Amino acid sequence: MKKKFLLAGAIVLAVLSGCTVLQQAIAMKDCKYAYSSMSDITFMDMKTSELATFTGAAKLAMGLLGNSPAPLGFTVHLNVTNPNQTTAAMESLYYKVSLDSVEVADGASTEPFSVAGGSQADLPLKINVDVKNLLQSDKRATITKVVRNLVGVSDEPTMVNVQLKPTIRMGNAQLTSPVYIPISFEYSGKKSNNVTAMN
Protein backbone atom coordinates (compact mmCIF):
# COMPACT_ATOMS: atom_id res chain seq x y z
CA MET A 1 0.00 0.00 0.00
CA LYS A 2 2.84 2.36 0.91
CA LYS A 3 4.44 1.77 -2.49
CA LYS A 4 1.15 2.64 -4.21
CA PHE A 5 0.96 5.94 -2.32
CA LEU A 6 4.56 6.75 -3.25
CA LEU A 7 3.89 5.94 -6.92
CA ALA A 8 0.72 8.05 -6.91
CA GLY A 9 2.62 10.91 -5.30
CA ALA A 10 5.35 10.69 -7.91
CA ILE A 11 2.77 10.79 -10.72
CA VAL A 12 1.04 13.83 -9.21
CA LEU A 13 4.37 15.63 -8.86
CA ALA A 14 5.25 14.83 -12.48
CA VAL A 15 1.90 16.15 -13.70
CA LEU A 16 2.20 19.32 -11.61
CA SER A 17 5.74 19.83 -12.84
CA GLY A 18 4.57 19.45 -16.45
CA CYS A 19 1.76 21.97 -15.84
CA THR A 20 4.26 24.44 -14.38
CA VAL A 21 6.56 24.11 -17.40
CA LEU A 22 3.63 24.66 -19.77
CA GLN A 23 2.51 27.72 -17.81
CA GLN A 24 6.03 29.15 -17.96
CA ALA A 25 6.19 28.46 -21.71
CA ILE A 26 2.85 30.20 -22.32
CA ALA A 27 4.02 33.14 -20.23
CA MET A 28 7.20 33.27 -22.35
CA LYS A 29 5.08 33.57 -25.50
CA ASP A 30 3.09 36.42 -23.98
CA CYS A 31 6.17 38.45 -23.06
CA LYS A 32 6.94 41.72 -24.82
CA TYR A 33 10.32 41.89 -26.55
CA ALA A 34 12.09 45.16 -27.34
CA TYR A 35 15.59 46.21 -28.33
CA SER A 36 17.63 47.52 -25.39
CA SER A 37 21.22 48.02 -26.52
CA MET A 38 24.20 46.71 -28.46
CA SER A 39 27.48 45.88 -26.72
CA ASP A 40 30.83 44.10 -27.06
CA ILE A 41 31.23 45.11 -30.70
CA THR A 42 34.53 43.86 -32.09
CA PHE A 43 35.83 43.56 -35.64
CA MET A 44 38.85 41.39 -36.34
CA ASP A 45 39.44 41.21 -32.56
CA MET A 46 39.57 45.03 -32.27
CA LYS A 47 37.14 47.20 -30.32
CA THR A 48 35.45 50.11 -32.02
CA SER A 49 37.78 52.58 -30.27
CA GLU A 50 40.80 50.80 -31.80
CA LEU A 51 39.28 50.82 -35.28
CA ALA A 52 39.09 54.61 -35.16
CA THR A 53 42.90 54.88 -34.91
CA PHE A 54 45.38 54.86 -37.80
CA THR A 55 46.91 51.59 -36.56
CA GLY A 56 43.49 49.97 -36.29
CA ALA A 57 42.46 51.10 -39.76
CA ALA A 58 45.70 49.76 -41.23
CA LYS A 59 45.23 46.41 -39.48
CA LEU A 60 41.66 46.28 -40.74
CA ALA A 61 42.72 46.94 -44.35
CA MET A 62 45.49 44.33 -44.19
CA GLY A 63 43.11 41.79 -42.70
CA LEU A 64 40.42 42.29 -45.32
CA LEU A 65 42.98 41.88 -48.10
CA GLY A 66 44.41 38.68 -46.59
CA ASN A 67 43.13 35.11 -46.60
CA SER A 68 42.22 34.87 -42.91
CA PRO A 69 38.62 35.25 -41.64
CA ALA A 70 37.34 38.70 -40.69
CA PRO A 71 35.26 38.02 -37.55
CA LEU A 72 32.62 40.53 -36.50
CA GLY A 73 31.18 40.02 -33.03
CA PHE A 74 28.48 41.86 -31.12
CA THR A 75 25.86 41.26 -28.45
CA VAL A 76 22.25 42.30 -28.95
CA HIS A 77 20.46 42.99 -25.66
CA LEU A 78 16.70 42.52 -25.67
CA ASN A 79 14.45 43.83 -22.92
CA VAL A 80 11.91 41.11 -22.05
CA THR A 81 8.83 42.25 -20.13
CA ASN A 82 6.58 39.63 -18.55
CA PRO A 83 2.99 40.98 -18.12
CA ASN A 84 1.80 37.74 -16.49
CA GLN A 85 1.76 36.76 -12.81
CA THR A 86 3.46 33.48 -13.72
CA THR A 87 7.22 33.27 -14.22
CA ALA A 88 8.17 32.96 -17.90
CA ALA A 89 10.99 30.54 -18.62
CA MET A 90 12.71 28.57 -21.37
CA GLU A 91 15.58 26.11 -21.47
CA SER A 92 17.25 27.32 -24.67
CA LEU A 93 16.69 29.54 -27.67
CA TYR A 94 17.16 29.37 -31.43
CA TYR A 95 17.60 32.67 -33.22
CA LYS A 96 18.12 34.26 -36.63
CA VAL A 97 19.59 37.71 -37.17
CA SER A 98 19.32 39.76 -40.35
CA LEU A 99 21.03 43.10 -41.03
CA ASP A 100 19.37 45.16 -43.77
CA SER A 101 17.54 42.03 -44.98
CA VAL A 102 20.77 40.00 -45.19
CA GLU A 103 20.74 37.00 -42.83
CA VAL A 104 24.05 37.01 -41.00
CA ALA A 105 23.52 34.60 -38.11
CA ASP A 106 21.55 31.47 -37.36
CA GLY A 107 22.43 30.02 -33.99
CA ALA A 108 21.35 28.99 -30.52
CA SER A 109 21.71 30.10 -26.93
CA THR A 110 21.83 27.16 -24.51
CA GLU A 111 21.64 29.31 -21.37
CA PRO A 112 18.32 28.90 -19.49
CA PHE A 113 16.38 32.14 -19.26
CA SER A 114 13.55 33.27 -17.00
CA VAL A 115 11.75 36.46 -16.04
CA ALA A 116 9.49 36.74 -13.01
CA GLY A 117 5.87 37.76 -13.37
CA GLY A 118 5.35 41.51 -13.67
CA SER A 119 9.05 42.24 -14.17
CA GLN A 120 11.71 42.75 -16.85
CA ALA A 121 14.96 40.97 -17.67
CA ASP A 122 17.85 41.37 -20.09
CA LEU A 123 18.18 38.69 -22.78
CA PRO A 124 21.65 38.87 -24.42
CA LEU A 125 22.29 37.27 -27.83
CA LYS A 126 25.95 36.88 -28.76
CA ILE A 127 26.43 37.09 -32.54
CA ASN A 128 29.58 36.11 -34.45
CA VAL A 129 29.91 36.56 -38.21
CA ASP A 130 32.73 36.12 -40.73
CA VAL A 131 32.36 39.34 -42.73
CA LYS A 132 34.73 38.13 -45.43
CA ASN A 133 32.27 35.42 -46.48
CA LEU A 134 29.47 37.98 -46.69
CA LEU A 135 31.60 40.43 -48.69
CA GLN A 136 32.00 37.78 -51.37
CA SER A 137 28.25 37.71 -51.94
CA ASP A 138 26.08 40.01 -54.06
CA LYS A 139 25.29 41.92 -50.84
CA ARG A 140 28.77 43.48 -50.63
CA ALA A 141 27.55 47.10 -50.62
CA THR A 142 24.95 46.35 -47.94
CA ILE A 143 27.41 44.52 -45.70
CA THR A 144 29.99 47.29 -46.08
CA LYS A 145 27.39 49.81 -44.86
CA VAL A 146 26.42 47.51 -41.99
CA VAL A 147 30.03 47.11 -40.84
CA ARG A 148 30.62 50.87 -41.03
CA ASN A 149 27.51 51.33 -38.95
CA LEU A 150 28.44 48.78 -36.30
CA VAL A 151 31.92 50.24 -35.82
CA GLY A 152 30.46 53.75 -35.51
CA VAL A 153 31.63 55.50 -38.69
CA SER A 154 28.29 55.84 -40.48
CA ASP A 155 25.16 57.85 -39.72
CA GLU A 156 22.96 55.78 -42.00
CA PRO A 157 21.02 53.34 -39.77
CA THR A 158 20.92 49.59 -40.23
CA MET A 159 17.66 47.68 -39.89
CA VAL A 160 18.17 44.75 -37.54
CA ASN A 161 15.68 41.87 -37.53
CA VAL A 162 15.90 39.26 -34.77
CA GLN A 163 13.76 36.13 -34.74
CA LEU A 164 13.50 34.01 -31.59
CA LYS A 165 12.28 30.44 -31.18
CA PRO A 166 12.19 29.30 -27.50
CA THR A 167 12.60 25.68 -26.40
CA ILE A 168 11.34 24.11 -23.16
CA ARG A 169 11.93 20.68 -21.62
CA MET A 170 9.19 18.37 -20.38
CA GLY A 171 10.69 15.27 -18.85
CA ASN A 172 13.10 13.84 -21.41
CA ALA A 173 11.49 15.65 -24.33
CA GLN A 174 12.35 19.08 -25.74
CA LEU A 175 9.52 21.15 -27.18
CA THR A 176 10.41 24.00 -29.54
CA SER A 177 8.04 26.77 -30.57
CA PRO A 178 6.74 26.13 -34.12
CA VAL A 179 7.04 29.84 -35.01
CA TYR A 180 9.60 32.59 -34.51
CA ILE A 181 8.98 35.68 -32.38
CA PRO A 182 10.08 38.70 -34.49
CA ILE A 183 11.77 41.86 -33.16
CA SER A 184 12.87 44.73 -35.43
CA PHE A 185 14.80 47.92 -34.73
CA GLU A 186 17.17 50.42 -36.31
CA TYR A 187 20.78 50.77 -35.21
CA SER A 188 23.63 53.14 -35.98
CA GLY A 189 26.94 53.59 -34.23
CA LYS A 190 25.97 57.07 -33.08
CA LYS A 191 22.25 56.66 -32.59
CA SER A 192 19.96 53.69 -31.97
CA ASN A 193 16.25 53.39 -31.35
CA ASN A 194 13.63 50.71 -31.07
CA VAL A 195 11.34 50.64 -34.10
CA THR A 196 8.94 47.74 -33.64
CA ALA A 197 8.53 44.77 -31.35
CA MET A 198 5.94 42.23 -32.36
CA ASN A 199 4.81 39.04 -30.65
CSV table of C-alpha atoms in Angstrom, one decimal:
chain,number,residue,atom,x,y,z
A,1,MET,CA,0.0,0.0,0.0
A,2,LYS,CA,2.8,2.4,0.9
A,3,LYS,CA,4.4,1.8,-2.5
A,4,LYS,CA,1.1,2.6,-4.2
A,5,PHE,CA,1.0,5.9,-2.3
A,6,LEU,CA,4.6,6.7,-3.3
A,7,LEU,CA,3.9,5.9,-6.9
A,8,ALA,CA,0.7,8.1,-6.9
A,9,GLY,CA,2.6,10.9,-5.3
A,10,ALA,CA,5.4,10.7,-7.9
A,11,ILE,CA,2.8,10.8,-10.7
A,12,VAL,CA,1.0,13.8,-9.2
A,13,LEU,CA,4.4,15.6,-8.9
A,14,ALA,CA,5.2,14.8,-12.5
A,15,VAL,CA,1.9,16.2,-13.7
A,16,LEU,CA,2.2,19.3,-11.6
A,17,SER,CA,5.7,19.8,-12.8
A,18,GLY,CA,4.6,19.4,-16.4
A,19,CYS,CA,1.8,22.0,-15.8
A,20,THR,CA,4.3,24.4,-14.4
A,21,VAL,CA,6.6,24.1,-17.4
A,22,LEU,CA,3.6,24.7,-19.8
A,23,GLN,CA,2.5,27.7,-17.8
A,24,GLN,CA,6.0,29.1,-18.0
A,25,ALA,CA,6.2,28.5,-21.7
A,26,ILE,CA,2.9,30.2,-22.3
A,27,ALA,CA,4.0,33.1,-20.2
A,28,MET,CA,7.2,33.3,-22.4
A,29,LYS,CA,5.1,33.6,-25.5
A,30,ASP,CA,3.1,36.4,-24.0
A,31,CYS,CA,6.2,38.4,-23.1
A,32,LYS,CA,6.9,41.7,-24.8
A,33,TYR,CA,10.3,41.9,-26.6
A,34,ALA,CA,12.1,45.2,-27.3
A,35,TYR,CA,15.6,46.2,-28.3
A,36,SER,CA,17.6,47.5,-25.4
A,37,SER,CA,21.2,48.0,-26.5
A,38,MET,CA,24.2,46.7,-28.5
A,39,SER,CA,27.5,45.9,-26.7
A,40,ASP,CA,30.8,44.1,-27.1
A,41,ILE,CA,31.2,45.1,-30.7
A,42,THR,CA,34.5,43.9,-32.1
A,43,PHE,CA,35.8,43.6,-35.6
A,44,MET,CA,38.8,41.4,-36.3
A,45,ASP,CA,39.4,41.2,-32.6
A,46,MET,CA,39.6,45.0,-32.3
A,47,LYS,CA,37.1,47.2,-30.3
A,48,THR,CA,35.5,50.1,-32.0
A,49,SER,CA,37.8,52.6,-30.3
A,50,GLU,CA,40.8,50.8,-31.8
A,51,LEU,CA,39.3,50.8,-35.3
A,52,ALA,CA,39.1,54.6,-35.2
A,53,THR,CA,42.9,54.9,-34.9
A,54,PHE,CA,45.4,54.9,-37.8
A,55,THR,CA,46.9,51.6,-36.6
A,56,GLY,CA,43.5,50.0,-36.3
A,57,ALA,CA,42.5,51.1,-39.8
A,58,ALA,CA,45.7,49.8,-41.2
A,59,LYS,CA,45.2,46.4,-39.5
A,60,LEU,CA,41.7,46.3,-40.7
A,61,ALA,CA,42.7,46.9,-44.4
A,62,MET,CA,45.5,44.3,-44.2
A,63,GLY,CA,43.1,41.8,-42.7
A,64,LEU,CA,40.4,42.3,-45.3
A,65,LEU,CA,43.0,41.9,-48.1
A,66,GLY,CA,44.4,38.7,-46.6
A,67,ASN,CA,43.1,35.1,-46.6
A,68,SER,CA,42.2,34.9,-42.9
A,69,PRO,CA,38.6,35.2,-41.6
A,70,ALA,CA,37.3,38.7,-40.7
A,71,PRO,CA,35.3,38.0,-37.6
A,72,LEU,CA,32.6,40.5,-36.5
A,73,GLY,CA,31.2,40.0,-33.0
A,74,PHE,CA,28.5,41.9,-31.1
A,75,THR,CA,25.9,41.3,-28.4
A,76,VAL,CA,22.2,42.3,-28.9
A,77,HIS,CA,20.5,43.0,-25.7
A,78,LEU,CA,16.7,42.5,-25.7
A,79,ASN,CA,14.5,43.8,-22.9
A,80,VAL,CA,11.9,41.1,-22.0
A,81,THR,CA,8.8,42.3,-20.1
A,82,ASN,CA,6.6,39.6,-18.6
A,83,PRO,CA,3.0,41.0,-18.1
A,84,ASN,CA,1.8,37.7,-16.5
A,85,GLN,CA,1.8,36.8,-12.8
A,86,THR,CA,3.5,33.5,-13.7
A,87,THR,CA,7.2,33.3,-14.2
A,88,ALA,CA,8.2,33.0,-17.9
A,89,ALA,CA,11.0,30.5,-18.6
A,90,MET,CA,12.7,28.6,-21.4
A,91,GLU,CA,15.6,26.1,-21.5
A,92,SER,CA,17.2,27.3,-24.7
A,93,LEU,CA,16.7,29.5,-27.7
A,94,TYR,CA,17.2,29.4,-31.4
A,95,TYR,CA,17.6,32.7,-33.2
A,96,LYS,CA,18.1,34.3,-36.6
A,97,VAL,CA,19.6,37.7,-37.2
A,98,SER,CA,19.3,39.8,-40.4
A,99,LEU,CA,21.0,43.1,-41.0
A,100,ASP,CA,19.4,45.2,-43.8
A,101,SER,CA,17.5,42.0,-45.0
A,102,VAL,CA,20.8,40.0,-45.2
A,103,GLU,CA,20.7,37.0,-42.8
A,104,VAL,CA,24.0,37.0,-41.0
A,105,ALA,CA,23.5,34.6,-38.1
A,106,ASP,CA,21.5,31.5,-37.4
A,107,GLY,CA,22.4,30.0,-34.0
A,108,ALA,CA,21.4,29.0,-30.5
A,109,SER,CA,21.7,30.1,-26.9
A,110,THR,CA,21.8,27.2,-24.5
A,111,GLU,CA,21.6,29.3,-21.4
A,112,PRO,CA,18.3,28.9,-19.5
A,113,PHE,CA,16.4,32.1,-19.3
A,114,SER,CA,13.5,33.3,-17.0
A,115,VAL,CA,11.8,36.5,-16.0
A,116,ALA,CA,9.5,36.7,-13.0
A,117,GLY,CA,5.9,37.8,-13.4
A,118,GLY,CA,5.3,41.5,-13.7
A,119,SER,CA,9.1,42.2,-14.2
A,120,GLN,CA,11.7,42.7,-16.8
A,121,ALA,CA,15.0,41.0,-17.7
A,122,ASP,CA,17.8,41.4,-20.1
A,123,LEU,CA,18.2,38.7,-22.8
A,124,PRO,CA,21.7,38.9,-24.4
A,125,LEU,CA,22.3,37.3,-27.8
A,126,LYS,CA,25.9,36.9,-28.8
A,127,ILE,CA,26.4,37.1,-32.5
A,128,ASN,CA,29.6,36.1,-34.4
A,129,VAL,CA,29.9,36.6,-38.2
A,130,ASP,CA,32.7,36.1,-40.7
A,131,VAL,CA,32.4,39.3,-42.7
A,132,LYS,CA,34.7,38.1,-45.4
A,133,ASN,CA,32.3,35.4,-46.5
A,134,LEU,CA,29.5,38.0,-46.7
A,135,LEU,CA,31.6,40.4,-48.7
A,136,GLN,CA,32.0,37.8,-51.4
A,137,SER,CA,28.2,37.7,-51.9
A,138,ASP,CA,26.1,40.0,-54.1
A,139,LYS,CA,25.3,41.9,-50.8
A,140,ARG,CA,28.8,43.5,-50.6
A,141,ALA,CA,27.5,47.1,-50.6
A,142,THR,CA,24.9,46.3,-47.9
A,143,ILE,CA,27.4,44.5,-45.7
A,144,THR,CA,30.0,47.3,-46.1
A,145,LYS,CA,27.4,49.8,-44.9
A,146,VAL,CA,26.4,47.5,-42.0
A,147,VAL,CA,30.0,47.1,-40.8
A,148,ARG,CA,30.6,50.9,-41.0
A,149,ASN,CA,27.5,51.3,-38.9
A,150,LEU,CA,28.4,48.8,-36.3
A,151,VAL,CA,31.9,50.2,-35.8
A,152,GLY,CA,30.5,53.7,-35.5
A,153,VAL,CA,31.6,55.5,-38.7
A,154,SER,CA,28.3,55.8,-40.5
A,155,ASP,CA,25.2,57.8,-39.7
A,156,GLU,CA,23.0,55.8,-42.0
A,157,PRO,CA,21.0,53.3,-39.8
A,158,THR,CA,20.9,49.6,-40.2
A,159,MET,CA,17.7,47.7,-39.9
A,160,VAL,CA,18.2,44.7,-37.5
A,161,ASN,CA,15.7,41.9,-37.5
A,162,VAL,CA,15.9,39.3,-34.8
A,163,GLN,CA,13.8,36.1,-34.7
A,164,LEU,CA,13.5,34.0,-31.6
A,165,LYS,CA,12.3,30.4,-31.2
A,166,PRO,CA,12.2,29.3,-27.5
A,167,THR,CA,12.6,25.7,-26.4
A,168,ILE,CA,11.3,24.1,-23.2
A,169,ARG,CA,11.9,20.7,-21.6
A,170,MET,CA,9.2,18.4,-20.4
A,171,GLY,CA,10.7,15.3,-18.8
A,172,ASN,CA,13.1,13.8,-21.4
A,173,ALA,CA,11.5,15.6,-24.3
A,174,GLN,CA,12.4,19.1,-25.7
A,175,LEU,CA,9.5,21.1,-27.2
A,176,THR,CA,10.4,24.0,-29.5
A,177,SER,CA,8.0,26.8,-30.6
A,178,PRO,CA,6.7,26.1,-34.1
A,179,VAL,CA,7.0,29.8,-35.0
A,180,TYR,CA,9.6,32.6,-34.5
A,181,ILE,CA,9.0,35.7,-32.4
A,182,PRO,CA,10.1,38.7,-34.5
A,183,ILE,CA,11.8,41.9,-33.2
A,184,SER,CA,12.9,44.7,-35.4
A,185,PHE,CA,14.8,47.9,-34.7
A,186,GLU,CA,17.2,50.4,-36.3
A,187,TYR,CA,20.8,50.8,-35.2
A,188,SER,CA,23.6,53.1,-36.0
A,189,GLY,CA,26.9,53.6,-34.2
A,190,LYS,CA,26.0,57.1,-33.1
A,191,LYS,CA,22.2,56.7,-32.6
A,192,SER,CA,20.0,53.7,-32.0
A,193,ASN,CA,16.2,53.4,-31.3
A,194,ASN,CA,13.6,50.7,-31.1
A,195,VAL,CA,11.3,50.6,-34.1
A,196,THR,CA,8.9,47.7,-33.6
A,197,ALA,CA,8.5,44.8,-31.4
A,198,MET,CA,5.9,42.2,-32.4
A,199,ASN,CA,4.8,39.0,-30.6
